[in-house]
Short mmCIF file of C-alpha atoms in Angstrom, two decimals:
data_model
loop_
_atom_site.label_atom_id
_atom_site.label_comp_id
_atom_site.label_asym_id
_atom_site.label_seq_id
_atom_site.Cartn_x
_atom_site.Cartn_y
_atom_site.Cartn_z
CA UNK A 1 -1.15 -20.58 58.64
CA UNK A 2 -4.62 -19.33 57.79
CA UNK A 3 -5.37 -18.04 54.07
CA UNK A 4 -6.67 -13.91 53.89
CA UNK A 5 -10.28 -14.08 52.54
CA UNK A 6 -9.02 -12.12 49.63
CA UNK A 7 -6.40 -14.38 47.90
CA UNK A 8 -7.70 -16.72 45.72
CA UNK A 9 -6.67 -20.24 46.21
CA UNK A 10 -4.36 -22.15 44.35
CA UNK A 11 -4.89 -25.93 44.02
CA UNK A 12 -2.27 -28.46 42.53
CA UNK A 13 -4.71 -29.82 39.76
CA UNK A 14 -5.33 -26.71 38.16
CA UNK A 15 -2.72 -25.97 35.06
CA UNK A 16 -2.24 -22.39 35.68
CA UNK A 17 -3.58 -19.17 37.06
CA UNK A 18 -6.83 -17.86 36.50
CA UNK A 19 -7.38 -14.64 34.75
CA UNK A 20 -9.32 -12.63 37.55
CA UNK A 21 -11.62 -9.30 36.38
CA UNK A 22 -11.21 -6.18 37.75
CA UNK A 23 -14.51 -6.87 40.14
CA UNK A 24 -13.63 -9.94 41.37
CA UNK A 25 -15.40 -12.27 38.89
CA UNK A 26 -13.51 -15.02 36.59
CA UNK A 27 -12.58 -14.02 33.47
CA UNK A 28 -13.69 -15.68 30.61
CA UNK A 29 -11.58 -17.95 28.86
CA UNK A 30 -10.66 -16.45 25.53
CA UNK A 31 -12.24 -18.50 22.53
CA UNK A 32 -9.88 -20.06 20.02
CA UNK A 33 -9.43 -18.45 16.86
CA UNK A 34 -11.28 -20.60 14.39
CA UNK A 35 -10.03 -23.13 11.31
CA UNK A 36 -10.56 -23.54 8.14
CA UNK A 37 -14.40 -23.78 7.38
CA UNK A 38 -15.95 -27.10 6.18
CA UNK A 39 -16.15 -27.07 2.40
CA UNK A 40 -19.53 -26.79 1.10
CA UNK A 41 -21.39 -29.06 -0.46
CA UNK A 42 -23.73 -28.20 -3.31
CA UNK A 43 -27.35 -29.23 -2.39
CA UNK A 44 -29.33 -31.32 -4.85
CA UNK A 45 -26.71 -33.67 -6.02
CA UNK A 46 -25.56 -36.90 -4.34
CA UNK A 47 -22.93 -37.20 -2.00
CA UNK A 48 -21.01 -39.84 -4.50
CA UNK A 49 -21.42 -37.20 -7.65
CA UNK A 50 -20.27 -34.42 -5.70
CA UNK A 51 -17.00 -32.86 -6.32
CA UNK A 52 -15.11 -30.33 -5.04
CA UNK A 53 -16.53 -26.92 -4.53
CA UNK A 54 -14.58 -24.04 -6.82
CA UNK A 55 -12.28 -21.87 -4.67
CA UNK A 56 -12.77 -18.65 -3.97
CA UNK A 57 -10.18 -16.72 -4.60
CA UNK A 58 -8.84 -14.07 -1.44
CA UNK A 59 -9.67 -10.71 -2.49
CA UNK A 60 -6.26 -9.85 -0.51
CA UNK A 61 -4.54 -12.49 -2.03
CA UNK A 62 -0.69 -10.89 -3.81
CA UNK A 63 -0.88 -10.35 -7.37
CA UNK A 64 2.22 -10.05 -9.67
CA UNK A 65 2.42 -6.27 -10.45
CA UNK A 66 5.25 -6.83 -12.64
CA UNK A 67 2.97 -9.30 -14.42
CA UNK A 68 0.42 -6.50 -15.30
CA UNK A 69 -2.32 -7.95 -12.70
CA UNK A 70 -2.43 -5.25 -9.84
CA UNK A 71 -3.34 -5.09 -6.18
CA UNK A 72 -6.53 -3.48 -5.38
CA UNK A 73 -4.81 -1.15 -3.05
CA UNK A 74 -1.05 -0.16 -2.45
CA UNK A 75 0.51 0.84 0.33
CA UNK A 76 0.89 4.39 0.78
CA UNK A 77 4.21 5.93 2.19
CA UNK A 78 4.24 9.99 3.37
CA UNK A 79 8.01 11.38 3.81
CA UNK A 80 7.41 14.46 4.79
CA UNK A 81 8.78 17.29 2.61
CA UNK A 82 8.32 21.04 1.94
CA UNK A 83 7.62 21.88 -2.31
CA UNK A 84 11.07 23.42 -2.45
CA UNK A 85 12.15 20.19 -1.24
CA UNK A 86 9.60 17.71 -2.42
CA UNK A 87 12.36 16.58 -5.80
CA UNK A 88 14.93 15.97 -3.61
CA UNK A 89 12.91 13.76 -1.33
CA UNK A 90 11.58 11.78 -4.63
CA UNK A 91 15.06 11.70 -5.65
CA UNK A 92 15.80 9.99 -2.77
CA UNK A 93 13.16 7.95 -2.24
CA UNK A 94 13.97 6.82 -5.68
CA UNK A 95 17.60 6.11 -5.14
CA UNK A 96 16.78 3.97 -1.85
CA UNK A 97 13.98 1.77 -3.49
CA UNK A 98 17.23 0.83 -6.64
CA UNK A 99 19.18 0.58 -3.78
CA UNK A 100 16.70 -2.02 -2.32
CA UNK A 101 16.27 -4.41 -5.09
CA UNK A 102 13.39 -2.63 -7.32
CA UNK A 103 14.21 -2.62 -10.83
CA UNK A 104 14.37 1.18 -12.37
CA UNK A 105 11.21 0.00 -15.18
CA UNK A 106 9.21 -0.31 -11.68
CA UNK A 107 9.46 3.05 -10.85
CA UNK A 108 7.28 6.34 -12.18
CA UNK A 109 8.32 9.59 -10.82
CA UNK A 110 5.83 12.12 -11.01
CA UNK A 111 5.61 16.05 -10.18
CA UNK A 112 3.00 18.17 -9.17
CA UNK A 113 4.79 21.69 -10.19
CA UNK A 114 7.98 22.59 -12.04
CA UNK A 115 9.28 19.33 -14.13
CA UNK A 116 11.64 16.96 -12.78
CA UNK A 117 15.00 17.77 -14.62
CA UNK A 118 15.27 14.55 -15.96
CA UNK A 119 11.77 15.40 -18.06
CA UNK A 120 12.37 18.32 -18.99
CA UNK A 121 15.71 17.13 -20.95
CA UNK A 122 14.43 14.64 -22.16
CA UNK A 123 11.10 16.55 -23.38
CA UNK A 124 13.66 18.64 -25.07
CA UNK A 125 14.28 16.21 -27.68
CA UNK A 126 10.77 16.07 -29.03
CA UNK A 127 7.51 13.76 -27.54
CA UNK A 128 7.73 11.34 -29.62
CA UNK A 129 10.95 10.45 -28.30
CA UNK A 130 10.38 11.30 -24.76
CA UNK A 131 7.22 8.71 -24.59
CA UNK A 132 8.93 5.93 -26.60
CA UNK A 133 11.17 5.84 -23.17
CA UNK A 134 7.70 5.13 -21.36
CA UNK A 135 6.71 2.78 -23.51
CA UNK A 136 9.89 1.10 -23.92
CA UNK A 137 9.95 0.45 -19.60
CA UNK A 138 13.62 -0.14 -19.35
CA UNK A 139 14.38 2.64 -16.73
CA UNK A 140 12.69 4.76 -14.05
CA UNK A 141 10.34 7.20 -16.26
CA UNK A 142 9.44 11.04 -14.64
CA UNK A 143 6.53 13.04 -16.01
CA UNK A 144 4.15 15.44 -14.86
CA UNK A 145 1.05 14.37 -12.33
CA UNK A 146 -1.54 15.26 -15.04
CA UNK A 147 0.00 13.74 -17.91
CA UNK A 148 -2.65 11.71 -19.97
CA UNK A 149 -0.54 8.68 -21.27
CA UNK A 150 0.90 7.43 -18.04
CA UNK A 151 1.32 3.32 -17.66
CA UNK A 152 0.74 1.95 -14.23
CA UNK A 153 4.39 0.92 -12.61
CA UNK A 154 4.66 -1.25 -9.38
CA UNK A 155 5.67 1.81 -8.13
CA UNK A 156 4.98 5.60 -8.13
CA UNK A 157 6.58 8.64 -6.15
CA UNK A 158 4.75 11.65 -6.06
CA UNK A 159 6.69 15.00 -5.86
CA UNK A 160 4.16 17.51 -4.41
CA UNK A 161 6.74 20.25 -5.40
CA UNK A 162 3.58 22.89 -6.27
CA UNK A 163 0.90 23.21 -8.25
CA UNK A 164 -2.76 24.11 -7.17
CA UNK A 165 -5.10 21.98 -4.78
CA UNK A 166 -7.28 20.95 -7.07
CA UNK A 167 -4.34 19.83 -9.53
CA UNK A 168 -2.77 17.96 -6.63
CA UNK A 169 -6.59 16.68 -5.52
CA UNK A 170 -6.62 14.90 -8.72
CA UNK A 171 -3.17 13.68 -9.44
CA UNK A 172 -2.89 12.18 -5.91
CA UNK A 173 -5.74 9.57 -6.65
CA UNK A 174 -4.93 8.91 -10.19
CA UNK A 175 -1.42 8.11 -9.07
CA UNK A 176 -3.22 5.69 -6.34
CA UNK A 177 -4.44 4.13 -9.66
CA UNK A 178 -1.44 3.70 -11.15
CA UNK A 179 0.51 2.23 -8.64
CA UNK A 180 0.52 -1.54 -8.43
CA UNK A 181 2.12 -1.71 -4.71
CA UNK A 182 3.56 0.97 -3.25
CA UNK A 183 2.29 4.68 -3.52
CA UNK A 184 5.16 7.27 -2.09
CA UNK A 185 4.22 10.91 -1.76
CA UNK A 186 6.89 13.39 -0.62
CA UNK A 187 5.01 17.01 0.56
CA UNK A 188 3.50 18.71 2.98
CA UNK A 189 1.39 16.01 4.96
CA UNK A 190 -1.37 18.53 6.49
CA UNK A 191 -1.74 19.00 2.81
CA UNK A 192 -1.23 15.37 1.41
CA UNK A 193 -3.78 13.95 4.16
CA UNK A 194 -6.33 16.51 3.20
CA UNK A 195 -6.52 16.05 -0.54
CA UNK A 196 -5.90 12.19 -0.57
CA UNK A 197 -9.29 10.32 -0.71
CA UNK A 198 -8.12 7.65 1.97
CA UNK A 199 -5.76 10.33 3.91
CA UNK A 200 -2.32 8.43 4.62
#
């Protein structure tokens, strides 16, 4: 039976089909994703004195948060959420991350408006006593967004429950600083996107 001009031919000794473009041409093979690179060698000095060249380190490579050495960037996590309802989503957010393994002294809660309850009891009992709870880093700690003696914590959940643009402009990067891996952010998103730096 004769073969129609336009189907390609199939011989036995070739391994598989052949990728064919849209205008009739062979497709390219695609290249293999290169190896390791040769180590460098450091010019001037002979082969036999040479020794190894001084890694690099990754940029990217993890760091130990809980060690104090932080990632350059954390991941950023939006859950959508009105003010009135922006607590209640940190709350929960909160409650699933202890639920998950994270340790409550990895954890910093702050709030963009009204206090979290939980601050302002314990504010109620004087400053002094309230930061010694920071600095003491046995349990999940809640302040406000534009509190000046905030420690960085693995992680941070940001309750946009109010407060003005600009107040929110400048506690959503600051908490981006703080944060050692994961940055949460419960509000509005049309307004979270627009006043964090690298939108979410």
């Amino acid at each position: 039976m004769p073969l129609i001009p336009e189907e390609p031919q199939i011989h036995e000794s070739v391994p598989g089909p052949r990728a064919v473009a849209a205008t009739g041409r062979t497709a390219p093979t695609p290249r293999p994703v290169p190896g390791p690179r040769p180590v460098p060698t450091r010019p001037g000095i002979p082969a036999a004195q040479r020794g190894p060249v001084p890694a690099v380190p990754s940029p990217r490579a993890p760091q130990d948060a809980a060690a104090g050495t932080r990632a350059a960037t954390p991941q950023i996590q939006l859950i959508p959420a009105s003010p009135e309802g922006a607590l209640d989503a940190a709350d929960e957010a909160v409650d699933l991350l202890l639920d998950t393994g994270r340790a409550p002294a990895e954890v910093l809660v702050l709030t963009t408006g009204d206090p979290h309850p939980w601050a302002a009891h314990e504010l109620s009992f004087g400053e002094a006593s309230y930061w010694a709870q920071q600095d003491a880093g046995d349990d999940v700690f809640y302040a406000a967004a534009d509190a000046d003696r905030l420690s960085p914590r693995p992680v941070v959940v940001v309750a946009v429950n109010g407060g003005t643009d600009e107040l929110v402009a400048r506690a959503l990067p600051a908490a981006m600083n703080r944060a050692g891996a994961l940055l949460i952010v419960c509000g509005d998103p049309q307004r979270v996107n627009g006043l964090l730096p690298t939108g979410v």
